[in-house]
Structures are given as structure tokens and as C-alpha cells.
mmCIF file of C-alpha atoms (C1' of nucleotides) in Angstrom:
data_model
loop_
_atom_site.group_PDB
_atom_site.id
_atom_site.type_symbol
_atom_site.label_atom_id
_atom_site.label_comp_id
_atom_site.label_asym_id
_atom_site.label_seq_id
_atom_site.Cartn_x
_atom_site.Cartn_y
_atom_site.Cartn_z
ATOM 1 C CA MET Y 27 5.613 -21.426 -24.041
ATOM 2 C CA SER Y 28 8.922 -21.528 -22.111
ATOM 3 C CA GLY Y 29 7.835 -20.650 -18.033
ATOM 4 C CA HIS Y 30 4.690 -21.711 -16.758
ATOM 5 C CA GLU Y 31 4.544 -25.729 -16.943
ATOM 6 C CA SER Y 32 6.538 -26.054 -13.990
ATOM 7 C CA ALA Y 33 4.722 -23.288 -12.246
ATOM 8 C CA VAL Y 34 1.524 -25.614 -12.516
ATOM 9 C CA ALA Y 35 3.281 -28.400 -11.595
ATOM 10 C CA HIS Y 36 4.301 -26.789 -8.651
ATOM 11 C CA LEU Y 37 0.823 -25.590 -7.691
ATOM 12 C CA ARG Y 38 -0.200 -29.272 -8.213
ATOM 13 C CA SER Y 39 2.035 -30.365 -5.838
ATOM 14 C CA GLU Y 40 1.229 -27.874 -3.351
ATOM 15 C CA GLY Y 41 -2.184 -29.249 -3.112
ATOM 16 C CA TYR Y 42 -3.523 -26.370 -4.798
ATOM 17 C CA ARG Y 43 -5.971 -26.995 -8.030
ATOM 18 C CA MET Y 44 -5.685 -25.406 -11.064
ATOM 19 C CA THR Y 45 -8.596 -23.588 -12.636
ATOM 20 C CA PRO Y 46 -9.162 -21.763 -15.881
ATOM 21 C CA GLN Y 47 -8.498 -18.204 -13.758
ATOM 22 C CA ARG Y 48 -4.894 -19.009 -12.487
ATOM 23 C CA LEU Y 49 -4.138 -20.445 -15.617
ATOM 24 C CA SER Y 50 -5.394 -17.169 -17.360
ATOM 25 C CA VAL Y 51 -4.023 -14.733 -14.569
ATOM 26 C CA LEU Y 52 -0.584 -16.932 -15.171
ATOM 27 C CA ASP Y 53 -0.681 -16.896 -18.835
ATOM 28 C CA ILE Y 54 -1.439 -12.598 -18.467
ATOM 29 C CA VAL Y 55 1.999 -12.366 -16.595
ATOM 30 C CA ALA Y 56 3.928 -14.900 -18.288
ATOM 31 C CA GLY Y 57 2.807 -13.188 -21.494
ATOM 32 C CA ARG Y 58 3.809 -9.840 -20.596
ATOM 33 C CA PRO Y 59 7.609 -8.912 -21.029
ATOM 34 C CA GLY Y 60 7.348 -6.308 -17.686
ATOM 35 C CA HIS Y 61 5.548 -5.701 -14.662
ATOM 36 C CA ILE Y 62 1.470 -5.100 -15.217
ATOM 37 C CA GLY Y 63 -1.026 -3.790 -12.765
ATOM 38 C CA ALA Y 64 -3.506 -5.865 -11.332
ATOM 39 C CA ASP Y 65 -6.192 -4.151 -12.836
ATOM 40 C CA GLU Y 66 -4.916 -4.708 -16.227
ATOM 41 C CA VAL Y 67 -4.457 -8.234 -15.534
ATOM 42 C CA TRP Y 68 -8.246 -8.101 -14.837
ATOM 43 C CA ASN Y 69 -9.194 -6.099 -18.126
ATOM 44 C CA LEU Y 70 -7.341 -8.973 -20.032
ATOM 45 C CA ALA Y 71 -8.558 -11.653 -18.115
ATOM 46 C CA LYS Y 72 -12.279 -11.038 -18.310
ATOM 47 C CA GLU Y 73 -11.978 -11.399 -22.347
ATOM 48 C CA GLN Y 74 -11.139 -15.176 -21.485
ATOM 49 C CA HIS Y 75 -14.325 -15.567 -18.753
ATOM 50 C CA PRO Y 76 -16.169 -12.240 -18.470
ATOM 51 C CA TYR Y 77 -17.188 -13.135 -15.021
ATOM 52 C CA VAL Y 78 -14.075 -12.723 -13.436
ATOM 53 C CA ASP Y 79 -13.748 -11.009 -9.863
ATOM 54 C CA LEU Y 80 -10.810 -8.878 -9.437
ATOM 55 C CA ALA Y 81 -10.778 -10.172 -5.953
ATOM 56 C CA THR Y 82 -9.731 -13.850 -7.559
ATOM 57 C CA ILE Y 83 -7.085 -11.350 -9.724
ATOM 58 C CA TYR Y 84 -5.761 -10.308 -6.505
ATOM 59 C CA ARG Y 85 -6.306 -13.844 -4.146
ATOM 60 C CA THR Y 86 -4.389 -15.248 -7.358
ATOM 61 C CA LEU Y 87 -1.846 -12.789 -7.963
ATOM 62 C CA GLN Y 88 -0.875 -13.096 -4.039
ATOM 63 C CA LEU Y 89 -0.825 -16.650 -4.461
ATOM 64 C CA LEU Y 90 1.718 -16.878 -7.349
ATOM 65 C CA LYS Y 91 4.179 -14.480 -5.501
ATOM 66 C CA ARG Y 92 3.902 -16.822 -1.951
ATOM 67 C CA LEU Y 93 4.711 -19.543 -4.592
ATOM 68 C CA GLY Y 94 7.906 -17.594 -6.005
ATOM 69 C CA VAL Y 95 5.747 -18.023 -9.503
ATOM 70 C CA VAL Y 96 5.626 -13.854 -10.097
ATOM 71 C CA THR Y 97 7.504 -11.085 -8.056
ATOM 72 C CA GLU Y 98 5.306 -7.847 -6.967
ATOM 73 C CA VAL Y 99 6.209 -4.418 -7.789
ATOM 74 C CA VAL Y 100 5.049 -1.233 -5.586
ATOM 75 C CA ILE Y 101 4.876 1.893 -8.159
ATOM 76 C CA GLY Y 102 3.051 4.525 -6.498
ATOM 77 C CA ASN Y 103 0.026 3.490 -4.852
ATOM 78 C CA LYS Y 104 -0.226 0.556 -7.253
ATOM 79 C CA LEU Y 105 0.853 -2.977 -7.166
ATOM 80 C CA HIS Y 106 2.333 -4.347 -10.388
ATOM 81 C CA PHE Y 107 3.403 -8.010 -11.074
ATOM 82 C CA GLU Y 108 6.019 -9.920 -12.878
ATOM 83 C CA LEU Y 109 6.919 -13.173 -13.861
ATOM 84 C CA ALA Y 110 9.967 -14.658 -11.614
ATOM 85 C CA ASN Y 111 12.441 -15.140 -14.208
ATOM 86 C CA HIS Y 112 15.231 -17.304 -12.234
ATOM 87 C CA HIS Y 113 17.880 -16.752 -14.811
ATOM 88 C CA ASP Y 114 17.296 -12.987 -14.636
ATOM 89 C CA ARG Y 115 16.324 -11.952 -11.037
ATOM 90 C CA HIS Y 116 16.294 -8.244 -10.147
ATOM 91 C CA ASN Y 117 15.332 -5.403 -8.043
ATOM 92 C CA HIS Y 118 13.211 -2.263 -9.056
ATOM 93 C CA MET Y 119 14.037 1.348 -8.328
ATOM 94 C CA VAL Y 120 11.143 3.242 -8.604
ATOM 95 C CA CYS Y 121 11.449 7.234 -8.585
ATOM 96 C CA SER Y 122 8.225 8.973 -5.947
ATOM 97 C CA GLU Y 123 8.466 12.054 -8.062
ATOM 98 C CA CYS Y 124 7.120 10.589 -11.874
ATOM 99 C CA ASP Y 125 6.789 6.651 -11.063
ATOM 100 C CA SER Y 126 9.701 5.902 -13.552
ATOM 101 C CA VAL Y 127 11.150 2.524 -12.978
ATOM 102 C CA GLN Y 128 14.766 1.234 -13.428
ATOM 103 C CA THR Y 129 15.812 -2.647 -13.176
ATOM 104 C CA LEU Y 130 18.665 -3.534 -10.651
ATOM 105 C CA SER Y 131 21.143 -6.118 -9.949
ATOM 106 C CA PRO Y 132 20.031 -7.640 -6.854
ATOM 107 C CA ALA Y 133 24.487 -8.088 -6.611
ATOM 108 C CA TYR Y 134 23.370 -5.090 -5.141
ATOM 109 C CA LEU Y 135 21.649 -6.132 -2.306
ATOM 110 C CA ALA Y 136 23.696 -9.405 -1.517
ATOM 111 C CA GLU Y 137 25.889 -8.320 0.771
ATOM 112 C CA PHE Y 138 23.127 -6.694 2.475
ATOM 113 C CA SER Y 139 20.988 -9.343 2.572
ATOM 114 C CA GLN Y 140 23.733 -11.857 3.939
ATOM 115 C CA ARG Y 141 24.393 -9.378 6.773
ATOM 116 C CA LEU Y 142 20.708 -9.479 8.127
ATOM 117 C CA GLN Y 143 20.465 -12.909 7.923
ATOM 118 C CA GLN Y 144 23.603 -13.607 9.890
ATOM 119 C CA GLU Y 145 23.356 -10.717 12.545
ATOM 120 C CA PHE Y 146 19.648 -11.063 12.709
ATOM 121 C CA GLY Y 147 18.558 -14.485 11.558
ATOM 122 C CA PHE Y 148 16.241 -11.920 9.493
ATOM 123 C CA THR Y 149 15.260 -12.822 5.650
ATOM 124 C CA PRO Y 150 14.598 -10.048 3.697
ATOM 125 C CA ASP Y 151 12.164 -10.639 1.026
ATOM 126 C CA LEU Y 152 14.530 -9.869 -1.635
ATOM 127 C CA ASP Y 153 12.866 -10.751 -4.908
ATOM 128 C CA ASN Y 154 9.691 -8.518 -3.788
ATOM 129 C CA ILE Y 155 11.768 -5.663 -2.415
ATOM 130 C CA THR Y 156 11.213 -2.595 -4.660
ATOM 131 C CA ILE Y 157 14.004 0.670 -3.859
ATOM 132 C CA GLY Y 158 11.611 3.998 -3.590
ATOM 133 C CA GLY Y 159 13.274 7.442 -4.130
ATOM 134 C CA LEU Y 160 14.349 10.118 -6.622
ATOM 135 C CA CYS Y 161 15.680 8.823 -9.938
ATOM 136 C CA SER Y 162 18.463 11.296 -11.681
ATOM 137 C CA ILE Y 163 16.010 13.588 -13.024
ATOM 138 C CA CYS Y 164 13.993 13.993 -10.319
ATOM 139 C CA GLN Y 165 16.495 15.187 -8.266
ATOM 140 C CA PRO Y 166 16.247 18.414 -6.259
ATOM 141 C CA GLN Y 167 17.309 21.497 -8.085
ATOM 142 C CA GLY Y 168 19.294 20.883 -11.022
ATOM 143 C CA MET A 14 10.097 20.673 24.071
ATOM 144 C CA SER A 15 12.754 19.428 22.381
ATOM 145 C CA GLY A 16 12.430 18.997 18.416
ATOM 146 C CA HIS A 17 9.337 20.551 16.449
ATOM 147 C CA GLU A 18 9.208 24.463 16.760
ATOM 148 C CA SER A 19 12.415 23.664 14.430
ATOM 149 C CA ALA A 20 9.615 21.763 12.215
ATOM 150 C CA VAL A 21 7.371 24.756 12.481
ATOM 151 C CA ALA A 22 9.382 26.614 11.790
ATOM 152 C CA HIS A 23 10.321 24.825 8.761
ATOM 153 C CA LEU A 24 7.023 24.718 7.517
ATOM 154 C CA ARG A 25 6.591 28.095 7.473
ATOM 155 C CA SER A 26 10.026 29.103 5.328
ATOM 156 C CA GLU A 27 8.115 26.509 2.475
ATOM 157 C CA GLY A 28 5.465 28.694 2.637
ATOM 158 C CA TYR A 29 3.381 26.127 4.352
ATOM 159 C CA ARG A 30 0.381 27.518 7.030
ATOM 160 C CA MET A 31 0.460 26.156 10.744
ATOM 161 C CA THR A 32 -2.786 25.444 11.628
ATOM 162 C CA PRO A 33 -3.668 23.569 14.985
ATOM 163 C CA GLN A 34 -4.312 20.308 13.425
ATOM 164 C CA ARG A 35 -1.071 20.166 12.307
ATOM 165 C CA LEU A 36 0.298 21.362 15.730
ATOM 166 C CA SER A 37 -1.823 18.377 16.893
ATOM 167 C CA VAL A 38 -0.498 15.515 14.496
ATOM 168 C CA LEU A 39 3.034 16.755 15.057
ATOM 169 C CA ASP A 40 2.640 16.752 18.810
ATOM 170 C CA ILE A 41 1.224 13.489 18.835
ATOM 171 C CA VAL A 42 4.026 11.956 16.715
ATOM 172 C CA ALA A 43 6.684 13.688 18.779
ATOM 173 C CA GLY A 44 5.369 12.199 21.790
ATOM 174 C CA ARG A 45 5.215 9.079 21.281
ATOM 175 C CA PRO A 46 8.657 7.072 21.790
ATOM 176 C CA GLY A 47 7.902 4.511 18.841
ATOM 177 C CA HIS A 48 6.314 4.466 15.614
ATOM 178 C CA ILE A 49 2.371 5.197 15.631
ATOM 179 C CA GLY A 50 -0.352 4.369 12.940
ATOM 180 C CA ALA A 51 -2.368 6.639 11.452
ATOM 181 C CA ASP A 52 -6.118 5.712 12.965
ATOM 182 C CA GLU A 53 -4.237 6.352 16.372
ATOM 183 C CA VAL A 54 -3.039 9.622 15.200
ATOM 184 C CA TRP A 55 -6.465 10.242 14.753
ATOM 185 C CA ASN A 56 -8.148 9.397 17.532
ATOM 186 C CA LEU A 57 -5.818 11.304 19.604
ATOM 187 C CA ALA A 58 -6.095 14.081 17.708
ATOM 188 C CA LYS A 59 -9.939 14.150 18.028
ATOM 189 C CA GLU A 60 -9.438 14.419 21.745
ATOM 190 C CA GLN A 61 -8.063 18.280 21.289
ATOM 191 C CA HIS A 62 -9.587 18.875 18.034
ATOM 192 C CA PRO A 63 -12.880 16.958 17.722
ATOM 193 C CA TYR A 64 -14.049 17.910 14.119
ATOM 194 C CA VAL A 65 -10.821 16.702 12.766
ATOM 195 C CA ASP A 66 -11.095 14.570 9.479
ATOM 196 C CA LEU A 67 -9.241 11.581 8.984
ATOM 197 C CA ALA A 68 -7.882 12.953 5.428
ATOM 198 C CA THR A 69 -6.314 15.532 7.222
ATOM 199 C CA ILE A 70 -4.883 13.289 9.455
ATOM 200 C CA TYR A 71 -3.175 11.663 6.228
ATOM 201 C CA ARG A 72 -2.711 14.520 4.844
ATOM 202 C CA THR A 73 -0.435 16.016 7.508
ATOM 203 C CA LEU A 74 1.252 12.641 8.202
ATOM 204 C CA GLN A 75 2.571 12.666 4.308
ATOM 205 C CA LEU A 76 3.434 16.388 4.383
ATOM 206 C CA LEU A 77 5.341 15.813 7.430
ATOM 207 C CA LYS A 78 7.159 13.242 5.909
ATOM 208 C CA ARG A 79 7.936 15.104 2.796
ATOM 209 C CA LEU A 80 9.637 17.788 4.947
ATOM 210 C CA GLY A 81 11.524 14.866 6.379
ATOM 211 C CA VAL A 82 9.872 15.523 9.695
ATOM 212 C CA VAL A 83 8.709 12.445 10.392
ATOM 213 C CA THR A 84 9.706 8.703 8.498
ATOM 214 C CA GLU A 85 6.910 6.276 7.508
ATOM 215 C CA VAL A 86 7.057 2.375 8.309
ATOM 216 C CA VAL A 87 4.975 -0.300 7.081
ATOM 217 C CA ILE A 88 3.714 -2.535 9.141
ATOM 218 C CA GLY A 89 1.216 -4.879 7.292
ATOM 219 C CA ASN A 90 -0.426 -3.221 5.854
ATOM 220 C CA LYS A 91 -0.913 -0.445 7.669
ATOM 221 C CA LEU A 92 1.301 3.025 7.457
ATOM 222 C CA HIS A 93 3.045 3.602 10.858
ATOM 223 C CA PHE A 94 4.790 7.070 11.556
ATOM 224 C CA GLU A 95 7.549 8.269 14.484
ATOM 225 C CA LEU A 96 9.306 11.885 14.622
ATOM 226 C CA ALA A 97 12.821 11.333 12.579
ATOM 227 C CA ASN A 98 15.453 12.033 15.140
ATOM 228 C CA HIS A 99 18.453 12.907 13.130
ATOM 229 C CA HIS A 100 20.532 12.058 15.850
ATOM 230 C CA ASP A 101 19.093 8.371 16.004
ATOM 231 C CA ARG A 102 18.218 7.618 12.601
ATOM 232 C CA HIS A 103 17.091 4.102 12.032
ATOM 233 C CA ASN A 104 15.301 1.866 9.261
ATOM 234 C CA HIS A 105 12.927 -1.221 10.575
ATOM 235 C CA MET A 106 13.012 -5.005 9.410
ATOM 236 C CA VAL A 107 9.060 -6.190 9.721
ATOM 237 C CA CYS A 108 8.620 -9.925 9.440
ATOM 238 C CA SER A 109 5.856 -10.174 6.924
ATOM 239 C CA GLU A 110 4.428 -13.579 9.213
ATOM 240 C CA CYS A 111 3.913 -11.938 12.670
ATOM 241 C CA ASP A 112 4.103 -8.097 12.374
ATOM 242 C CA SER A 113 6.907 -7.946 14.653
ATOM 243 C CA VAL A 114 9.206 -4.986 14.330
ATOM 244 C CA GLN A 115 13.276 -4.816 14.375
ATOM 245 C CA THR A 116 15.097 -1.423 14.471
ATOM 246 C CA LEU A 117 18.124 -1.489 12.058
ATOM 247 C CA SER A 118 21.326 0.731 11.742
ATOM 248 C CA PRO A 119 21.301 3.050 8.646
ATOM 249 C CA ALA A 120 24.793 1.594 8.762
ATOM 250 C CA TYR A 121 23.920 -1.433 6.988
ATOM 251 C CA LEU A 122 22.539 0.319 4.248
ATOM 252 C CA ALA A 123 24.929 3.008 3.960
ATOM 253 C CA GLU A 124 27.032 1.323 0.927
ATOM 254 C CA PHE A 125 24.030 0.133 -1.119
ATOM 255 C CA SER A 126 23.272 3.597 -0.996
ATOM 256 C CA GLN A 127 26.030 5.242 -2.222
ATOM 257 C CA ARG A 128 26.566 3.021 -4.995
ATOM 258 C CA LEU A 129 22.388 3.179 -6.328
ATOM 259 C CA GLN A 130 23.626 7.469 -6.218
ATOM 260 C CA GLN A 131 27.102 7.025 -8.124
ATOM 261 C CA GLU A 132 26.171 4.115 -10.495
ATOM 262 C CA PHE A 133 22.511 5.130 -11.828
ATOM 263 C CA GLY A 134 22.128 8.693 -10.078
ATOM 264 C CA PHE A 135 19.033 7.758 -8.096
ATOM 265 C CA THR A 136 19.068 8.719 -4.323
ATOM 266 C CA PRO A 137 17.127 6.314 -2.357
ATOM 267 C CA ASP A 138 14.436 7.432 0.011
ATOM 268 C CA LEU A 139 16.492 5.850 2.554
ATOM 269 C CA ASP A 140 14.895 7.067 5.690
ATOM 270 C CA ASN A 141 11.460 5.599 4.692
ATOM 271 C CA ILE A 142 12.436 2.017 3.451
ATOM 272 C CA THR A 143 10.897 -0.466 5.387
ATOM 273 C CA ILE A 144 12.136 -3.942 5.115
ATOM 274 C CA GLY A 145 10.101 -6.679 4.888
ATOM 275 C CA GLY A 146 10.740 -10.236 5.687
ATOM 276 C CA LEU A 147 11.002 -13.110 7.581
ATOM 277 C CA CYS A 148 12.043 -12.981 11.296
ATOM 278 C CA SER A 149 14.097 -15.225 13.296
ATOM 279 C CA ILE A 150 11.236 -16.916 14.718
ATOM 280 C CA CYS A 151 8.771 -17.047 11.502
ATOM 281 C CA GLN A 152 11.736 -19.120 9.615
ATOM 282 C CA PRO A 153 9.971 -22.045 7.325
ATOM 283 C CA GLN A 154 10.589 -25.110 8.903
ATOM 284 C CA GLY A 155 13.308 -25.480 11.191
ATOM 285 C "C1'" DA Q 27 -17.668 -41.876 -15.667
ATOM 286 C "C1'" DC Q 28 -19.323 -40.457 -11.433
ATOM 287 C "C1'" DC Q 29 -18.737 -39.273 -6.421
ATOM 288 C "C1'" DG Q 30 -17.471 -36.937 -2.640
ATOM 289 C "C1'" DT Q 31 -14.313 -33.986 -0.794
ATOM 290 C "C1'" DT Q 32 -12.530 -29.314 0.303
ATOM 291 C "C1'" DA Q 33 -10.318 -25.817 -2.508
ATOM 292 C "C1'" DT Q 34 -11.770 -22.250 -4.987
ATOM 293 C "C1'" DT Q 35 -15.146 -18.644 -6.975
ATOM 294 C "C1'" DG Q 36 -18.416 -14.663 -6.986
ATOM 295 C "C1'" DC Q 37 -20.450 -11.684 -4.606
ATOM 296 C "C1'" DA Q 38 -21.086 -8.613 -0.980
ATOM 297 C "C1'" DT Q 39 -18.727 -6.425 1.962
ATOM 298 C "C1'" DG Q 40 -14.943 -3.866 4.822
ATOM 299 C "C1'" DG Q 41 -10.542 -1.360 6.000
ATOM 300 C "C1'" DA Q 42 -6.988 1.864 4.657
ATOM 301 C "C1'" DT Q 43 -5.677 5.600 2.023
ATOM 302 C "C1'" DT Q 44 -6.710 8.911 -1.305
ATOM 303 C "C1'" DT Q 45 -8.223 12.745 -3.614
ATOM 304 C "C1'" DG Q 46 -11.879 16.705 -5.643
ATOM 305 C "C1'" DC Q 47 -14.425 20.536 -4.334
ATOM 306 C "C1'" DG Q 48 -16.712 24.089 -2.136
ATOM 307 C "C1'" DA Q 49 -16.289 26.475 2.307
ATOM 308 C "C1'" DT Q 50 -12.808 28.032 6.358
ATOM 309 C "C1'" DA Q 51 -9.026 30.406 8.313
ATOM 310 C "C1'" DG Q 52 -3.770 31.316 8.182
ATOM 311 C "C1'" DT Q 53 -0.845 34.520 7.407
ATOM 312 C "C1'" DG Q 54 1.325 38.931 5.355
ATOM 313 C "C1'" DG Q 55 0.452 43.706 3.819
ATOM 314 C "C1'" DA Q 56 -2.504 47.728 3.894
ATOM 315 C "C1'" DT M 12 -6.457 45.646 13.384
ATOM 316 C "C1'" DC M 13 -8.739 45.119 8.929
ATOM 317 C "C1'" DC M 14 -8.586 42.363 3.865
ATOM 318 C "C1'" DA M 15 -7.283 39.792 0.453
ATOM 319 C "C1'" DC M 16 -5.062 36.158 -1.189
ATOM 320 C "C1'" DT M 17 -5.230 31.499 -1.144
ATOM 321 C "C1'" DA M 18 -3.907 27.333 1.568
ATOM 322 C "C1'" DT M 19 -5.440 24.197 4.114
ATOM 323 C "C1'" DC M 20 -9.737 21.986 5.647
ATOM 324 C "C1'" DG M 21 -14.251 18.886 6.511
ATOM 325 C "C1'" DC M 22 -17.187 15.902 4.046
ATOM 326 C "C1'" DA M 23 -18.242 12.978 0.845
ATOM 327 C "C1'" DA M 24 -16.777 9.917 -2.735
ATOM 328 C "C1'" DA M 25 -13.210 7.603 -5.180
ATOM 329 C "C1'" DT M 26 -9.720 3.880 -5.108
ATOM 330 C "C1'" DC M 27 -7.372 -0.488 -3.741
ATOM 331 C "C1'" DC M 28 -6.810 -4.412 -1.936
ATOM 332 C "C1'" DA M 29 -9.072 -8.175 1.626
ATOM 333 C "C1'" DT M 30 -11.758 -11.039 3.483
ATOM 334 C "C1'" DG M 31 -16.660 -14.014 5.158
ATOM 335 C "C1'" DC M 32 -19.606 -16.497 2.925
ATOM 336 C "C1'" DA M 33 -22.349 -19.677 0.604
ATOM 337 C "C1'" DA M 34 -22.425 -21.419 -4.160
ATOM 338 C "C1'" DT M 35 -19.725 -24.171 -7.255
ATOM 339 C "C1'" DA M 36 -16.131 -26.833 -9.297
ATOM 340 C "C1'" DA M 37 -11.396 -29.356 -9.387
ATOM 341 C "C1'" DC M 38 -9.304 -33.583 -8.845
ATOM 342 C "C1'" DG M 39 -8.293 -38.220 -5.987
ATOM 343 C "C1'" DG M 40 -10.715 -42.341 -5.508
ATOM 344 C "C1'" DT M 41 -13.657 -45.770 -6.953
#
DNA sequence: ACCGTTATTGCATGGATTTGCGATAGTGGA
DNA sequence: TCCACTATCGCAAATCCATGCAATAACGGT
């Protein structure tokens, strides 16, 4: 329901074409509350279009990321994606020990981001920043 | 000369063994002022030990990273490494458009890091954080 | 409804990094 | 100095993601 008709319009207005494969990927990511791995997107997409190739999934996800329709989360050595909800932006903290994920308000990064912009003219890709580290449970020795 | 006898001792004290391959990797990374790609480490290492395998290079670099001896910089789709100089810590801003790299004082991340620690008990891996985004030259239209 | 242009796909291939496993070689102790 | 234990290595294969290319299919114009 909600989100992605606008995404379709966005694609069209930029000269991109709307294909069943892209619609599938969009539906799958939009239908998932949290983030989802590329391989999982592929498995679900195959239910609708048995011949979709994994490369198409990757290309579509990168395209949607470039357009700001989805955001990327690095978990372990894998990429996950989720629908970009502009009313509920958030970043992720991923534990390198147990791969657990916590969400983080972008407010925590706002000042940092502004300083990079002002002092270096560098625009960090805030939406797709994943913070790695150790969660409270996995801290060294007790 | 300077740095890495202590690293050798550190390895030993943790029960790791000191092998010629590991020494090579350490020497190579230490002998390089800036960061160096895994493949480049491999090429240089082969000059000393023609049979070293690339997998050994990767395993060694990951080990040295875990021990805090080297830090990792994500540039494009490749991993680079540099000797962790505790007197000159810095992070990196990498442009996703042109792959240019700028260094950044960790002071910019200090407050952010402290808040994650205090409010979530999450310890970000500050030394290995790479900030992706667009450099001043690659900004859209302008 | 048809056509032409060209964006997109599937397939095959390639690059970067990781992992499983049997063989090898550090290291501490006798 | 020699041994035993086991961390580490080299090799091969696997994983994840990206890319080149010819065939296909969207979509705007007719």
C-alpha cells in the first residue's frame, strides 16, 4: 500500500523503465518490516519470476539505493536493504561479534555530518552509514 | 625500526605464533607511509616468500586488525590497511564517486562515540570506521 | 495497435574476500 | 636438541557482489 507508487514515479521521471523484476524487488523490500538480504530478496523474487537472475537483484538494489528508495545495511560480510522511510530515518549499529543490529536515531550523527560538510565540503552518505563495533553484551571480559 | 617489535610481543603474549609470513606482512604494512591494498601486500610478500598464498595475507591482515596493529580502510570495493599509529590516529573519508581519500581527526567522532557508549553500551570500532560520501569536487550539479 | 530506440535482462565470467581441510612448522617443555 | 601439541599454511573451493555482452522488452511516438 503506502510507499512505493511514488518510487515508481520517481524511476519513470528519471528515464528508468519499470520492469516486473524491479517491481518485484520493490514489493519484496517494501513488504518487509526490517532489512532483508540480497539472497533472500532473490529467493522471494523467484517465486514470482522463476528466471530472474541474482545479478538483476543486485543491480536493482543498487539502483534503488542510488535513488534513495532503499538504504543499505552492512551486516557481517553481507549487504541488507530496507525501504527508506523518510518519516522514520535511522542508522544501524552492528555488532561485529554477534551480528546483532540496533537502530540509531540520525540525530546522533547530525552534528558530525554538518561539520564534515562545513569544514571539508564532504557530504557523508548518512542514510547508508552502518556503525560497526561491539554491543553491550559482547564487551570484552565482563 | 620503530613500531612493530611490540606487535610481535603482543602476538606472542596472546598465544599466536610468529611466522615469517606474518613478519613479512607486518614489515610491508609498517614500511608504507599510507594505506596499502591486500593485493599489493601480497605482491610484495611474494618477493620474500614466493609461495605465500593470498588467503594467508588476508588472514594475517584480519588478525592484525583484530589485535589493533593495523587499521582497515574501505576504498571502493577494496580493503586497504595501514599501521595503527597510536600517536596519530585518524579516520578516512572516501568519496564514492572518485575514490579519493581524506584523513579526518578522530576528534570529530569523539563525542558521537561517547554517546553510543553511554546511552547504548555500544563500543564503536572507531579506528576502523570509514566515512563514505561525496567529496567537495564530486558534489551533484554545482 | 505497431515500431524503433535503447534501457534492461539473463547468462557467463571475473574480482575480492572467506573458509574447509590435510599437511606443515612454531613453540614450550622434557 | 628433540618431541609433541596445535596454530598456521597452502591449496582448492565457495561466497558475495560486480560487469561485459548479445538478446529482449519498455515506452514514447505514430
